[in-house]
CSV table of C-alpha atoms in Angstrom, one decimal:
chain,number,residue,atom,x,y,z
A,1,MET,CA,-11.7,-11.7,8.6
A,2,HIS,CA,-10.4,-13.8,11.5
A,3,LEU,CA,-11.9,-16.6,13.6
A,4,THR,CA,-10.4,-17.4,17.0
A,5,ILE,CA,-11.5,-20.5,19.0
A,6,VAL,CA,-11.9,-19.3,22.5
A,7,GLY,CA,-13.6,-22.5,23.8
A,8,ASN,CA,-14.9,-25.6,22.0
A,9,ARG,CA,-16.2,-28.2,24.4
A,10,ALA,CA,-19.7,-29.6,24.3
A,11,GLY,CA,-21.5,-29.2,27.6
A,12,MET,CA,-19.3,-28.1,30.5
A,13,PRO,CA,-15.7,-27.0,30.4
A,14,ALA,CA,-13.3,-30.0,30.6
A,15,ASP,CA,-9.7,-30.9,30.0
A,16,GLY,CA,-8.6,-27.3,30.2
A,17,ALA,CA,-11.0,-26.1,27.5
A,18,ALA,CA,-14.0,-23.8,28.0
A,19,SER,CA,-17.4,-24.4,26.6
A,20,SER,CA,-18.5,-22.8,23.3
A,21,GLY,CA,-17.2,-19.3,22.4
A,22,TYR,CA,-15.8,-18.0,19.2
A,23,LEU,CA,-14.3,-14.6,18.4
A,24,VAL,CA,-14.9,-13.2,14.9
A,25,GLU,CA,-13.0,-10.1,13.7
A,26,THR,CA,-13.9,-8.3,10.6
A,27,GLY,CA,-12.2,-5.1,9.4
A,28,GLN,CA,-14.1,-3.0,11.9
A,29,SER,CA,-16.0,-5.3,14.2
A,30,ARG,CA,-15.3,-7.8,17.0
A,31,ILE,CA,-18.1,-10.3,17.6
A,32,LEU,CA,-18.3,-13.1,20.2
A,33,LEU,CA,-20.4,-16.0,19.1
A,34,ASP,CA,-21.8,-17.7,22.2
A,35,CYS,CA,-20.2,-17.5,25.6
A,36,GLY,CA,-20.5,-20.7,27.7
A,37,PRO,CA,-18.8,-21.4,31.0
A,38,GLY,CA,-15.1,-20.5,31.0
A,39,ILE,CA,-15.3,-18.0,28.1
A,40,ALA,CA,-15.1,-15.0,30.4
A,41,VAL,CA,-11.7,-16.2,31.6
A,42,MET,CA,-10.4,-17.3,28.3
A,43,LEU,CA,-11.5,-14.2,26.4
A,44,GLY,CA,-8.9,-12.1,28.2
A,45,ASN,CA,-6.2,-14.0,26.3
A,46,TYR,CA,-7.3,-12.2,23.2
A,47,LEU,CA,-9.0,-8.9,24.1
A,48,HIS,CA,-10.7,-7.0,26.9
A,49,ALA,CA,-14.4,-7.5,27.0
A,50,SER,CA,-15.1,-3.8,26.6
A,51,LEU,CA,-13.6,-3.9,23.1
A,52,LEU,CA,-16.3,-6.3,21.8
A,53,ASP,CA,-18.8,-4.7,19.4
A,54,ALA,CA,-21.4,-7.5,19.7
A,55,VAL,CA,-22.2,-10.8,21.5
A,56,VAL,CA,-24.5,-13.2,19.6
A,57,ILE,CA,-26.2,-16.0,21.6
A,58,SER,CA,-27.3,-18.9,19.4
A,59,HIS,CA,-29.7,-20.3,22.0
A,60,LEU,CA,-30.4,-20.3,25.8
A,61,HIS,CA,-28.6,-23.4,27.0
A,62,LEU,CA,-26.2,-23.0,29.8
A,63,ASP,CA,-23.1,-24.1,27.8
A,64,HIS,CA,-23.7,-21.4,25.2
A,65,CYS,CA,-24.7,-18.4,27.3
A,66,TYR,CA,-23.8,-18.6,31.0
A,67,ASP,CA,-20.8,-16.3,30.9
A,68,VAL,CA,-22.8,-13.4,29.3
A,69,LEU,CA,-23.1,-11.8,32.8
A,70,PRO,CA,-19.4,-11.9,33.9
A,71,ILE,CA,-18.4,-10.7,30.4
A,72,GLY,CA,-20.9,-7.8,30.9
A,73,LYS,CA,-19.4,-7.0,34.3
A,74,GLN,CA,-15.9,-7.1,32.8
A,75,ALA,CA,-17.0,-4.7,30.1
A,76,MET,CA,-18.2,-2.2,32.6
A,77,ARG,CA,-14.6,-1.6,33.6
A,78,ARG,CA,-13.5,-0.3,30.2
A,79,ALA,CA,-10.1,-0.7,28.8
A,80,PRO,CA,-8.3,2.6,28.2
A,81,ASP,CA,-8.8,2.3,24.4
A,82,ALA,CA,-12.4,1.1,24.6
A,83,PRO,CA,-15.1,3.1,22.8
A,84,ASP,CA,-17.8,4.8,24.8
A,85,ARG,CA,-20.7,2.6,23.8
A,86,ARG,CA,-22.6,-0.4,24.8
A,87,ILE,CA,-22.0,-3.9,23.4
A,88,LYS,CA,-24.9,-5.1,21.2
A,89,LEU,CA,-26.1,-8.3,22.8
A,90,PHE,CA,-28.2,-10.4,20.4
A,91,VAL,CA,-30.4,-13.0,22.2
A,92,PRO,CA,-33.5,-15.1,21.4
A,93,LYS,CA,-36.9,-13.6,21.8
A,94,GLY,CA,-37.9,-13.6,25.4
A,95,ALA,CA,-34.4,-13.8,26.8
A,96,ARG,CA,-34.3,-10.4,28.4
A,97,ALA,CA,-36.5,-11.4,31.3
A,98,LYS,CA,-34.2,-14.4,32.0
A,99,LEU,CA,-31.1,-12.2,31.9
A,100,ASP,CA,-32.6,-9.8,34.4
A,101,GLN,CA,-33.3,-12.8,36.7
A,102,LEU,CA,-29.7,-13.9,36.4
A,103,ALA,CA,-28.4,-10.5,37.2
A,104,ALA,CA,-30.6,-10.2,40.3
A,105,LEU,CA,-29.4,-13.5,41.8
A,106,PHE,CA,-26.3,-12.2,43.5
A,107,PRO,CA,-26.7,-8.5,44.0
A,108,VAL,CA,-23.8,-6.2,45.1
A,109,LYS,CA,-25.7,-3.9,47.4
A,110,THR,CA,-22.8,-1.4,48.0
A,111,PHE,CA,-22.3,-0.9,44.2
A,112,PRO,CA,-25.7,-1.1,42.6
A,113,ASP,CA,-24.5,-0.3,39.1
A,114,LEU,CA,-22.6,-3.6,39.1
A,115,ASN,CA,-26.1,-5.3,39.0
A,116,ARG,CA,-27.0,-3.5,35.8
A,117,ALA,CA,-24.7,-5.1,33.2
A,118,PHE,CA,-27.7,-5.7,30.9
A,119,ASP,CA,-28.5,-2.0,31.0
A,120,LEU,CA,-25.0,-0.4,31.2
A,121,ALA,CA,-22.7,-2.8,29.4
A,122,TYR,CA,-25.1,-4.2,26.8
A,123,GLU,CA,-27.7,-3.0,24.4
A,124,VAL,CA,-30.0,-6.1,24.5
A,125,ILE,CA,-31.6,-7.0,21.2
A,126,GLU,CA,-34.1,-9.8,21.2
A,127,TYR,CA,-33.6,-11.1,17.7
A,128,GLU,CA,-36.2,-12.5,15.3
A,129,ARG,CA,-35.4,-15.9,13.9
A,130,GLY,CA,-34.6,-15.5,10.2
A,131,ALA,CA,-33.7,-11.8,10.6
A,132,THR,CA,-30.6,-10.0,9.5
A,133,TYR,CA,-28.9,-7.2,11.4
A,134,ARG,CA,-26.3,-4.7,10.4
A,135,LEU,CA,-23.2,-4.0,12.5
A,136,THR,CA,-20.7,-1.4,11.1
A,137,ASP,CA,-19.0,-3.3,8.3
A,138,CYS,CA,-20.9,-6.6,8.4
A,139,SER,CA,-24.3,-8.3,8.5
A,140,ILE,CA,-25.4,-10.9,11.1
A,141,GLU,CA,-28.0,-13.3,9.9
A,142,LEU,CA,-29.9,-15.6,12.4
A,143,VAL,CA,-30.9,-18.7,10.5
A,144,PRO,CA,-33.5,-21.0,12.3
A,145,MET,CA,-32.1,-24.4,13.3
A,146,VAL,CA,-33.5,-27.5,15.1
A,147,HIS,CA,-32.7,-28.1,18.7
A,148,THR,CA,-34.5,-28.7,22.1
A,149,GLU,CA,-34.4,-25.0,22.7
A,150,PRO,CA,-35.3,-22.4,19.9
A,151,ALA,CA,-31.9,-22.0,18.2
A,152,CYS,CA,-30.3,-20.2,15.3
A,153,GLY,CA,-27.2,-20.6,13.3
A,154,VAL,CA,-25.3,-17.4,12.7
A,155,ARG,CA,-23.9,-16.2,9.4
A,156,ILE,CA,-21.6,-13.2,9.4
A,157,GLU,CA,-20.7,-11.5,6.1
A,158,SER,CA,-18.3,-8.6,5.5
A,159,PRO,CA,-16.1,-7.3,2.7
A,160,THR,CA,-13.3,-9.3,4.3
A,161,GLY,CA,-15.0,-12.7,4.2
A,162,SER,CA,-17.8,-14.9,5.6
A,163,ILE,CA,-18.3,-17.3,8.5
A,164,ALA,CA,-21.3,-19.5,9.3
A,165,PHE,CA,-21.8,-21.1,12.7
A,166,THR,CA,-24.3,-23.9,13.3
A,167,GLY,CA,-24.8,-23.5,17.1
A,168,ASP,CA,-26.5,-26.6,18.2
A,169,THR,CA,-28.8,-28.3,15.7
A,170,GLY,CA,-30.0,-31.5,14.2
A,171,TRP,CA,-30.0,-32.0,10.5
A,172,ASN,CA,-32.4,-29.6,8.6
A,173,ASP,CA,-32.6,-28.0,5.2
A,174,ASN,CA,-31.5,-24.6,6.5
A,175,LEU,CA,-28.0,-25.9,7.1
A,176,VAL,CA,-27.3,-25.7,3.4
A,177,ALA,CA,-28.5,-22.1,3.2
A,178,LEU,CA,-26.5,-21.2,6.3
A,179,ALA,CA,-23.3,-22.5,4.8
A,180,ALA,CA,-23.9,-21.5,1.1
A,181,ASP,CA,-20.5,-20.4,-0.4
A,182,VAL,CA,-19.2,-19.5,3.0
A,183,ASP,CA,-15.5,-19.1,3.6
A,184,ILE,CA,-15.5,-20.9,7.0
A,185,PHE,CA,-18.2,-23.3,8.1
A,186,LEU,CA,-17.9,-23.6,11.9
A,187,ALA,CA,-19.9,-26.6,12.7
A,188,GLU,CA,-20.7,-28.6,15.8
A,189,SER,CA,-19.5,-32.2,15.8
A,190,THR,CA,-21.1,-33.5,19.0
A,191,LEU,CA,-22.1,-37.0,17.8
A,192,ASP,CA,-20.3,-39.9,16.1
A,193,LYS,CA,-23.4,-41.0,14.2
A,194,PRO,CA,-26.7,-39.4,13.1
A,195,ASP,CA,-29.4,-38.9,15.7
A,196,HIS,CA,-32.9,-38.2,14.4
A,197,THR,CA,-34.5,-37.7,17.8
A,198,ALA,CA,-35.7,-34.3,19.1
A,199,HIS,CA,-32.3,-33.8,20.9
A,200,GLY,CA,-30.9,-31.8,18.0
A,201,HIS,CA,-27.2,-32.3,17.4
A,202,LEU,CA,-25.0,-33.0,14.4
A,203,CYS,CA,-22.6,-35.7,13.6
A,204,ALA,CA,-19.5,-35.0,11.4
A,205,THR,CA,-20.9,-37.0,8.4
A,206,GLU,CA,-23.9,-34.6,8.3
A,207,VAL,CA,-21.6,-31.6,8.5
A,208,GLY,CA,-19.6,-32.9,5.5
A,209,ARG,CA,-22.8,-33.4,3.5
A,210,ALA,CA,-24.1,-29.9,4.3
A,211,ALA,CA,-20.7,-28.4,3.5
A,212,ALA,CA,-20.5,-30.2,0.1
A,213,ALA,CA,-24.1,-29.3,-0.8
A,214,ALA,CA,-23.6,-25.7,0.2
A,215,GLY,CA,-20.3,-25.2,-1.6
A,216,ALA,CA,-18.5,-24.1,1.6
A,217,ARG,CA,-14.8,-23.4,1.2
A,218,SER,CA,-13.6,-24.9,4.5
A,219,VAL,CA,-14.9,-26.6,7.6
A,220,VAL,CA,-13.9,-26.1,11.2
A,221,LEU,CA,-15.3,-28.7,13.6
A,222,THR,CA,-16.1,-27.8,17.2
A,223,HIS,CA,-18.4,-28.6,20.2
A,224,PHE,CA,-16.8,-32.0,20.5
A,225,GLY,CA,-18.4,-34.8,22.5
A,226,SER,CA,-15.0,-36.3,23.4
A,227,ALA,CA,-11.5,-34.9,23.9
A,228,GLN,CA,-9.9,-38.2,22.8
A,229,PRO,CA,-7.6,-37.5,19.8
A,230,GLN,CA,-8.6,-40.6,17.9
A,231,TRP,CA,-12.3,-39.8,18.4
A,232,GLN,CA,-11.7,-36.3,17.0
A,233,GLN,CA,-9.6,-37.6,14.1
A,234,ASP,CA,-12.4,-40.0,13.2
A,235,ARG,CA,-14.8,-37.1,13.0
A,236,HIS,CA,-12.3,-35.2,10.7
A,237,ASP,CA,-12.3,-38.3,8.5
A,238,ASP,CA,-16.1,-38.5,8.5
A,239,VAL,CA,-16.3,-34.9,7.1
A,240,SER,CA,-13.5,-35.6,4.5
A,241,ALA,CA,-15.4,-38.6,3.2
A,242,GLU,CA,-18.3,-36.2,2.2
A,243,PHE,CA,-16.5,-32.9,1.5
A,244,ASP,CA,-13.3,-32.4,-0.5
A,245,GLY,CA,-12.3,-29.0,0.9
A,246,PRO,CA,-10.0,-28.2,3.9
A,247,VAL,CA,-11.3,-29.7,7.2
A,248,HIS,CA,-9.8,-28.6,10.6
A,249,LEU,CA,-10.3,-29.8,14.2
A,250,SER,CA,-10.7,-26.8,16.4
A,251,ARG,CA,-8.5,-26.3,19.5
A,252,PRO,CA,-8.7,-23.4,22.0
A,253,GLY,CA,-6.4,-20.6,20.8
A,254,MET,CA,-6.5,-21.6,17.1
A,255,ARG,CA,-6.9,-18.6,14.7
A,256,PHE,CA,-8.2,-18.9,11.2
A,257,SER,CA,-7.9,-16.2,8.6
A,258,VAL,CA,-9.8,-15.7,5.3
A,259,PRO,CA,-8.7,-16.8,2.8
A,260,VAL,CA,-8.3,-20.0,4.8
A,261,GLU,CA,-4.8,-21.3,5.2
A,262,GLN,CA,-3.2,-23.4,7.9
A,263,PRO,CA,-4.5,-22.0,11.3
A,264,SER,CA,-2.0,-20.3,13.6
């Protein structure tokens, strides 16, 4: 199992880095977790969009889902070795209507099929919070989280390893279940200290506590609120104060493998 950091910025792209987007590769499946602004461009560094098997959207905030349309349009022009099938697009309940509105905003009247990415490129699946779905050689579990928009963490398990992704969330008891015994705990580190308001974001100290309680094997921090190296190093140290396993600061292009060693 492999994890590639396609983009890692909180909010909008900045400093040459795209918003949230993470490529997970199991033995037989390629899954994109979230696809915020900039991911459609950066994904091409790793594979053609039509080679994806699934895209999973943790929640419907712009910085986590906006590039789902251009990625779908890319996938409609298949790579020569792409399979003849639609990409499974897992989205929160009620998202399909919003996706159709997005696709209709800028119609290409001379090529109407280009306006049908959510029919032709994707098989749209409005997931149930707490449900688990099968995809070839792996399972995808949507674990309810706490955020201003209904949000889920994503846990992927396969014979080659396991990865858990927090999406955006405040502290909640489901974090420990999400990360239980996971090989890679991919966790947002938006804040420098806990915030118990309804905003719904994690600080690194909370990530470390959840990882330790869950018995996670490693932590990869992402969704940074600042690009300053010292700020990020402080977040690394915050996790390490609570969790004695390997802790990594994500950067676009980093690739992690299970069992986790030094990223390439």
